[in-house]
Amino acid sequence: MKFIKKYGSILVALSLFLGLCLPLSAESRTEQVTRKTCLAAAEASLPYSLAFSENGQTVYNRIVTCLTKGEESASFEDCMISADELHQIVTQISHTHQEFFYFSGVYTYYYFEENGQTFGFEPQYYTYDQPLAEVKKIFNRETSHILSQVGSSWSEVEKALFLHDYLAANYAYDSNSEIFDLYNFLTKEKGVCQAYTDLYQYLLNKVGVEA
């Protein structure tokens, strides 16, 4: 007890001194961490058959899980990749997973300045007047209604032609160029070319026609 009273203040001061002198951990070195916001590449420039690294495939799966659940971020500090590979991953997901219609294609990533390796992903979602869970239900209901009209015995050509004609007959072009996402396209029955293309590709994949 006397030892604590006598040397306690010295030990506290020494601990504070050592704490200031010891190297900071990776988590606390915020000055070496940078964030950047990007947009997934346009569909025309997308290579559809990309072979990702082993870490890249892990990151791909984590981002898919993040978007499926509508989460705010995905972390992959244990399997970091370059910013270029991350951009390719996000671009491929954006253009091959139309069920993530609520993902705007805009995302922020975090990376270490000293090696350029990325370790975090934050997607930006479209804003809706209802919770995302309800928006997904409406999307599934509307697309199921369309798919229910496709004959299971039809050929791929017949399926593709029916879906093409259905979209052309039931949805109008958005001359104001305001509707890009599938939820508003389905509920407001109009949209830009991207909305037509995304919905058509989604429906084709659902009926077994490779798109």
mmCIF file of C-alpha atoms in Angstrom:
data_model
loop_
_atom_site.group_PDB
_atom_site.id
_atom_site.type_symbol
_atom_site.label_atom_id
_atom_site.label_comp_id
_atom_site.label_asym_id
_atom_site.label_seq_id
_atom_site.Cartn_x
_atom_site.Cartn_y
_atom_site.Cartn_z
ATOM 1 C CA MET A 1 0.000 0.000 0.000
ATOM 2 C CA LYS A 2 2.863 2.364 0.899
ATOM 3 C CA PHE A 3 4.541 1.412 -2.393
ATOM 4 C CA ILE A 4 1.464 2.402 -4.351
ATOM 5 C CA LYS A 5 1.173 5.729 -2.543
ATOM 6 C CA LYS A 6 4.861 6.480 -2.955
ATOM 7 C CA TYR A 7 5.403 5.396 -6.539
ATOM 8 C CA GLY A 8 1.897 5.469 -7.982
ATOM 9 C CA SER A 9 2.217 8.896 -9.551
ATOM 10 C CA ILE A 10 5.594 7.993 -11.044
ATOM 11 C CA LEU A 11 4.190 4.811 -12.608
ATOM 12 C CA VAL A 12 1.255 6.726 -14.115
ATOM 13 C CA ALA A 13 3.577 9.335 -15.596
ATOM 14 C CA LEU A 14 5.856 6.648 -16.999
ATOM 15 C CA SER A 15 2.911 4.805 -18.544
ATOM 16 C CA LEU A 16 1.708 7.973 -20.263
ATOM 17 C CA PHE A 17 5.221 8.659 -21.565
ATOM 18 C CA LEU A 18 5.571 5.152 -22.984
ATOM 19 C CA GLY A 19 2.116 5.372 -24.515
ATOM 20 C CA LEU A 20 3.128 8.492 -26.410
ATOM 21 C CA CYS A 21 6.410 6.974 -27.602
ATOM 22 C CA LEU A 22 5.166 3.536 -28.704
ATOM 23 C CA PRO A 23 4.194 3.099 -32.414
ATOM 24 C CA LEU A 24 0.511 3.500 -33.184
ATOM 25 C CA SER A 25 -1.455 0.433 -34.318
ATOM 26 C CA ALA A 26 -2.876 0.185 -37.855
ATOM 27 C CA GLU A 27 -6.350 0.935 -36.508
ATOM 28 C CA SER A 28 -5.238 4.223 -34.945
ATOM 29 C CA ARG A 29 -3.006 5.487 -37.778
ATOM 30 C CA THR A 30 -5.843 7.421 -39.347
ATOM 31 C CA GLU A 31 -3.443 9.863 -41.032
ATOM 32 C CA GLN A 32 -2.255 7.027 -43.297
ATOM 33 C CA VAL A 33 -5.735 5.950 -44.325
ATOM 34 C CA THR A 34 -7.433 7.618 -47.296
ATOM 35 C CA ARG A 35 -10.957 7.353 -48.714
ATOM 36 C CA LYS A 36 -12.095 7.880 -52.281
ATOM 37 C CA THR A 37 -15.511 7.881 -53.940
ATOM 38 C CA CYS A 38 -15.982 6.250 -57.356
ATOM 39 C CA LEU A 39 -18.656 5.227 -59.837
ATOM 40 C CA ALA A 40 -18.852 1.741 -61.341
ATOM 41 C CA ALA A 41 -17.745 1.753 -64.982
ATOM 42 C CA ALA A 42 -20.283 2.190 -67.768
ATOM 43 C CA GLU A 43 -21.662 -1.064 -69.142
ATOM 44 C CA ALA A 44 -20.052 -0.565 -72.543
ATOM 45 C CA SER A 45 -16.559 -0.747 -71.029
ATOM 46 C CA LEU A 46 -17.243 -3.760 -68.822
ATOM 47 C CA PRO A 47 -15.274 -6.971 -69.402
ATOM 48 C CA TYR A 48 -17.798 -9.674 -68.465
ATOM 49 C CA SER A 49 -15.384 -12.570 -67.935
ATOM 50 C CA LEU A 50 -12.960 -11.306 -65.321
ATOM 51 C CA ALA A 51 -10.707 -13.642 -63.379
ATOM 52 C CA PHE A 52 -10.117 -12.181 -59.932
ATOM 53 C CA SER A 53 -7.292 -13.035 -57.562
ATOM 54 C CA GLU A 54 -7.978 -15.280 -54.582
ATOM 55 C CA ASN A 55 -8.333 -12.226 -52.354
ATOM 56 C CA GLY A 56 -10.431 -10.578 -55.048
ATOM 57 C CA GLN A 57 -12.907 -13.449 -55.070
ATOM 58 C CA THR A 58 -13.243 -13.184 -51.290
ATOM 59 C CA VAL A 59 -13.860 -9.454 -51.580
ATOM 60 C CA TYR A 60 -16.382 -10.105 -54.372
ATOM 61 C CA ASN A 61 -18.352 -12.444 -52.100
ATOM 62 C CA ARG A 62 -18.283 -10.012 -49.189
ATOM 63 C CA ILE A 63 -19.548 -7.142 -51.322
ATOM 64 C CA VAL A 64 -22.346 -9.340 -52.704
ATOM 65 C CA THR A 65 -23.319 -10.220 -49.122
ATOM 66 C CA CYS A 66 -23.188 -6.548 -48.140
ATOM 67 C CA LEU A 67 -25.461 -5.507 -51.010
ATOM 68 C CA THR A 68 -27.831 -8.443 -50.514
ATOM 69 C CA LYS A 69 -28.428 -7.393 -46.919
ATOM 70 C CA GLY A 70 -28.429 -3.678 -47.716
ATOM 71 C CA GLU A 71 -25.580 -3.134 -45.270
ATOM 72 C CA GLU A 72 -23.677 0.147 -44.992
ATOM 73 C CA SER A 73 -20.201 -1.304 -45.471
ATOM 74 C CA ALA A 74 -18.012 -4.329 -46.115
ATOM 75 C CA SER A 75 -14.576 -4.845 -44.572
ATOM 76 C CA PHE A 76 -11.723 -6.913 -45.997
ATOM 77 C CA GLU A 77 -8.593 -5.859 -44.136
ATOM 78 C CA ASP A 78 -7.627 -9.534 -43.936
ATOM 79 C CA CYS A 79 -7.616 -9.906 -47.748
ATOM 80 C CA MET A 80 -6.735 -6.491 -49.160
ATOM 81 C CA ILE A 81 -6.633 -5.846 -52.916
ATOM 82 C CA SER A 82 -5.691 -3.000 -55.247
ATOM 83 C CA ALA A 83 -8.091 -0.197 -56.059
ATOM 84 C CA ASP A 84 -8.142 -1.290 -59.713
ATOM 85 C CA GLU A 85 -9.272 -4.817 -58.848
ATOM 86 C CA LEU A 86 -11.882 -3.469 -56.437
ATOM 87 C CA HIS A 87 -13.243 -1.235 -59.191
ATOM 88 C CA GLN A 88 -13.474 -4.199 -61.569
ATOM 89 C CA ILE A 89 -15.302 -6.203 -58.910
ATOM 90 C CA VAL A 90 -17.837 -3.476 -58.165
ATOM 91 C CA THR A 91 -18.386 -2.858 -61.874
ATOM 92 C CA GLN A 92 -19.021 -6.529 -62.601
ATOM 93 C CA ILE A 93 -21.423 -6.857 -59.660
ATOM 94 C CA SER A 94 -23.243 -3.699 -60.678
ATOM 95 C CA HIS A 95 -23.871 -4.978 -64.201
ATOM 96 C CA THR A 96 -24.545 -8.652 -63.530
ATOM 97 C CA HIS A 97 -26.665 -8.491 -60.366
ATOM 98 C CA GLN A 98 -29.750 -6.534 -61.375
ATOM 99 C CA GLU A 99 -31.397 -7.608 -58.120
ATOM 100 C CA PHE A 100 -29.205 -4.947 -56.510
ATOM 101 C CA PHE A 101 -31.212 -2.279 -58.313
ATOM 102 C CA TYR A 102 -31.099 -0.145 -55.175
ATOM 103 C CA PHE A 103 -27.294 0.199 -55.423
ATOM 104 C CA SER A 104 -26.556 3.414 -57.305
ATOM 105 C CA GLY A 105 -23.152 2.263 -58.538
ATOM 106 C CA VAL A 106 -21.450 4.946 -56.461
ATOM 107 C CA TYR A 107 -19.177 3.689 -53.715
ATOM 108 C CA THR A 108 -16.458 4.838 -51.336
ATOM 109 C CA TYR A 109 -13.406 2.742 -50.589
ATOM 110 C CA TYR A 110 -10.672 3.017 -47.976
ATOM 111 C CA TYR A 111 -7.003 2.296 -48.576
ATOM 112 C CA PHE A 112 -3.594 2.631 -46.961
ATOM 113 C CA GLU A 113 -1.465 5.347 -48.555
ATOM 114 C CA GLU A 114 1.807 3.503 -48.036
ATOM 115 C CA ASN A 115 0.866 0.510 -50.231
ATOM 116 C CA GLY A 116 -2.369 1.523 -51.990
ATOM 117 C CA GLN A 117 -4.193 -1.599 -50.767
ATOM 118 C CA THR A 118 -7.924 -1.247 -50.183
ATOM 119 C CA PHE A 119 -9.640 -2.658 -47.113
ATOM 120 C CA GLY A 120 -13.136 -1.166 -46.911
ATOM 121 C CA PHE A 121 -16.188 -0.590 -49.132
ATOM 122 C CA GLU A 122 -19.228 1.642 -48.569
ATOM 123 C CA PRO A 123 -22.038 1.567 -51.168
ATOM 124 C CA GLN A 124 -24.425 4.426 -51.835
ATOM 125 C CA TYR A 125 -28.046 3.317 -52.187
ATOM 126 C CA TYR A 126 -30.900 5.057 -53.922
ATOM 127 C CA THR A 127 -33.299 6.782 -51.546
ATOM 128 C CA TYR A 128 -36.879 5.519 -51.544
ATOM 129 C CA ASP A 129 -40.091 6.548 -49.835
ATOM 130 C CA GLN A 130 -40.317 3.120 -48.164
ATOM 131 C CA PRO A 131 -37.924 0.849 -46.244
ATOM 132 C CA LEU A 132 -35.649 -1.233 -48.436
ATOM 133 C CA ALA A 133 -37.297 -4.475 -47.327
ATOM 134 C CA GLU A 134 -40.651 -3.223 -48.616
ATOM 135 C CA VAL A 135 -39.085 -1.937 -51.833
ATOM 136 C CA LYS A 136 -37.641 -5.418 -52.464
ATOM 137 C CA LYS A 137 -41.068 -7.011 -51.894
ATOM 138 C CA ILE A 138 -42.665 -4.717 -54.457
ATOM 139 C CA PHE A 139 -39.864 -5.433 -56.943
ATOM 140 C CA ASN A 140 -40.315 -9.199 -56.487
ATOM 141 C CA ARG A 141 -44.086 -8.906 -56.831
ATOM 142 C CA GLU A 142 -43.915 -6.895 -60.041
ATOM 143 C CA THR A 143 -41.269 -9.064 -61.682
ATOM 144 C CA SER A 144 -43.053 -12.263 -60.610
ATOM 145 C CA HIS A 145 -46.201 -11.005 -62.337
ATOM 146 C CA ILE A 146 -44.284 -10.604 -65.598
ATOM 147 C CA LEU A 147 -42.487 -13.939 -65.272
ATOM 148 C CA SER A 148 -45.726 -15.791 -64.585
ATOM 149 C CA GLN A 149 -46.803 -15.062 -68.157
ATOM 150 C CA VAL A 150 -43.798 -16.825 -69.695
ATOM 151 C CA GLY A 151 -44.536 -20.382 -70.804
ATOM 152 C CA SER A 152 -42.165 -22.959 -69.351
ATOM 153 C CA SER A 153 -42.246 -24.955 -72.613
ATOM 154 C CA TRP A 154 -41.342 -21.964 -74.786
ATOM 155 C CA SER A 155 -38.023 -21.847 -76.597
ATOM 156 C CA GLU A 156 -35.400 -19.303 -75.585
ATOM 157 C CA VAL A 157 -36.256 -17.216 -78.631
ATOM 158 C CA GLU A 158 -39.955 -17.199 -77.725
ATOM 159 C CA LYS A 159 -39.190 -16.215 -74.135
ATOM 160 C CA ALA A 160 -36.842 -13.421 -75.192
ATOM 161 C CA LEU A 161 -39.294 -12.094 -77.773
ATOM 162 C CA PHE A 162 -42.230 -12.138 -75.349
ATOM 163 C CA LEU A 163 -40.316 -10.268 -72.652
ATOM 164 C CA HIS A 164 -39.024 -7.730 -75.166
ATOM 165 C CA ASP A 165 -42.502 -7.044 -76.514
ATOM 166 C CA TYR A 166 -44.000 -6.930 -73.009
ATOM 167 C CA LEU A 167 -41.588 -4.240 -71.847
ATOM 168 C CA ALA A 168 -42.048 -2.237 -75.041
ATOM 169 C CA ALA A 169 -45.841 -2.357 -74.692
ATOM 170 C CA ASN A 170 -46.151 -1.678 -70.967
ATOM 171 C CA TYR A 171 -43.396 0.810 -70.161
ATOM 172 C CA ALA A 172 -42.704 4.256 -71.577
ATOM 173 C CA TYR A 173 -39.424 6.068 -72.137
ATOM 174 C CA ASP A 174 -38.639 8.693 -69.504
ATOM 175 C CA SER A 175 -38.051 11.786 -71.620
ATOM 176 C CA ASN A 176 -36.906 13.669 -68.517
ATOM 177 C CA SER A 177 -34.083 11.164 -67.950
ATOM 178 C CA GLU A 178 -34.830 10.855 -64.248
ATOM 179 C CA ILE A 179 -35.628 7.171 -63.704
ATOM 180 C CA PHE A 180 -32.675 4.781 -63.855
ATOM 181 C CA ASP A 181 -33.460 2.219 -61.145
ATOM 182 C CA LEU A 182 -35.774 -0.767 -61.522
ATOM 183 C CA TYR A 183 -38.047 -0.024 -58.574
ATOM 184 C CA ASN A 184 -39.193 3.312 -59.967
ATOM 185 C CA PHE A 185 -39.226 1.888 -63.486
ATOM 186 C CA LEU A 186 -41.625 -0.855 -62.417
ATOM 187 C CA THR A 187 -43.866 1.295 -60.218
ATOM 188 C CA LYS A 188 -43.994 4.385 -62.429
ATOM 189 C CA GLU A 189 -43.935 2.374 -65.663
ATOM 190 C CA LYS A 190 -41.323 4.524 -67.349
ATOM 191 C CA GLY A 191 -37.565 4.886 -67.373
ATOM 192 C CA VAL A 192 -34.428 5.492 -69.425
ATOM 193 C CA CYS A 193 -32.676 2.942 -71.634
ATOM 194 C CA GLN A 194 -30.602 1.660 -68.718
ATOM 195 C CA ALA A 195 -33.761 0.724 -66.813
ATOM 196 C CA TYR A 196 -35.154 -1.157 -69.830
ATOM 197 C CA THR A 197 -31.870 -3.005 -70.331
ATOM 198 C CA ASP A 198 -31.436 -3.913 -66.662
ATOM 199 C CA LEU A 199 -34.971 -5.246 -66.296
ATOM 200 C CA TYR A 200 -34.770 -7.171 -69.563
ATOM 201 C CA GLN A 201 -31.501 -8.791 -68.505
ATOM 202 C CA TYR A 202 -32.908 -9.649 -65.078
ATOM 203 C CA LEU A 203 -36.017 -11.281 -66.567
ATOM 204 C CA LEU A 204 -34.042 -13.199 -69.193
ATOM 205 C CA ASN A 205 -31.780 -14.671 -66.527
ATOM 206 C CA LYS A 206 -34.823 -15.664 -64.478
ATOM 207 C CA VAL A 207 -36.304 -17.666 -67.360
ATOM 208 C CA GLY A 208 -33.016 -19.375 -68.141
ATOM 209 C CA VAL A 209 -31.930 -17.292 -71.115
ATOM 210 C CA GLU A 210 -28.306 -16.247 -70.829
ATOM 211 C CA ALA A 211 -27.962 -12.499 -71.216
#
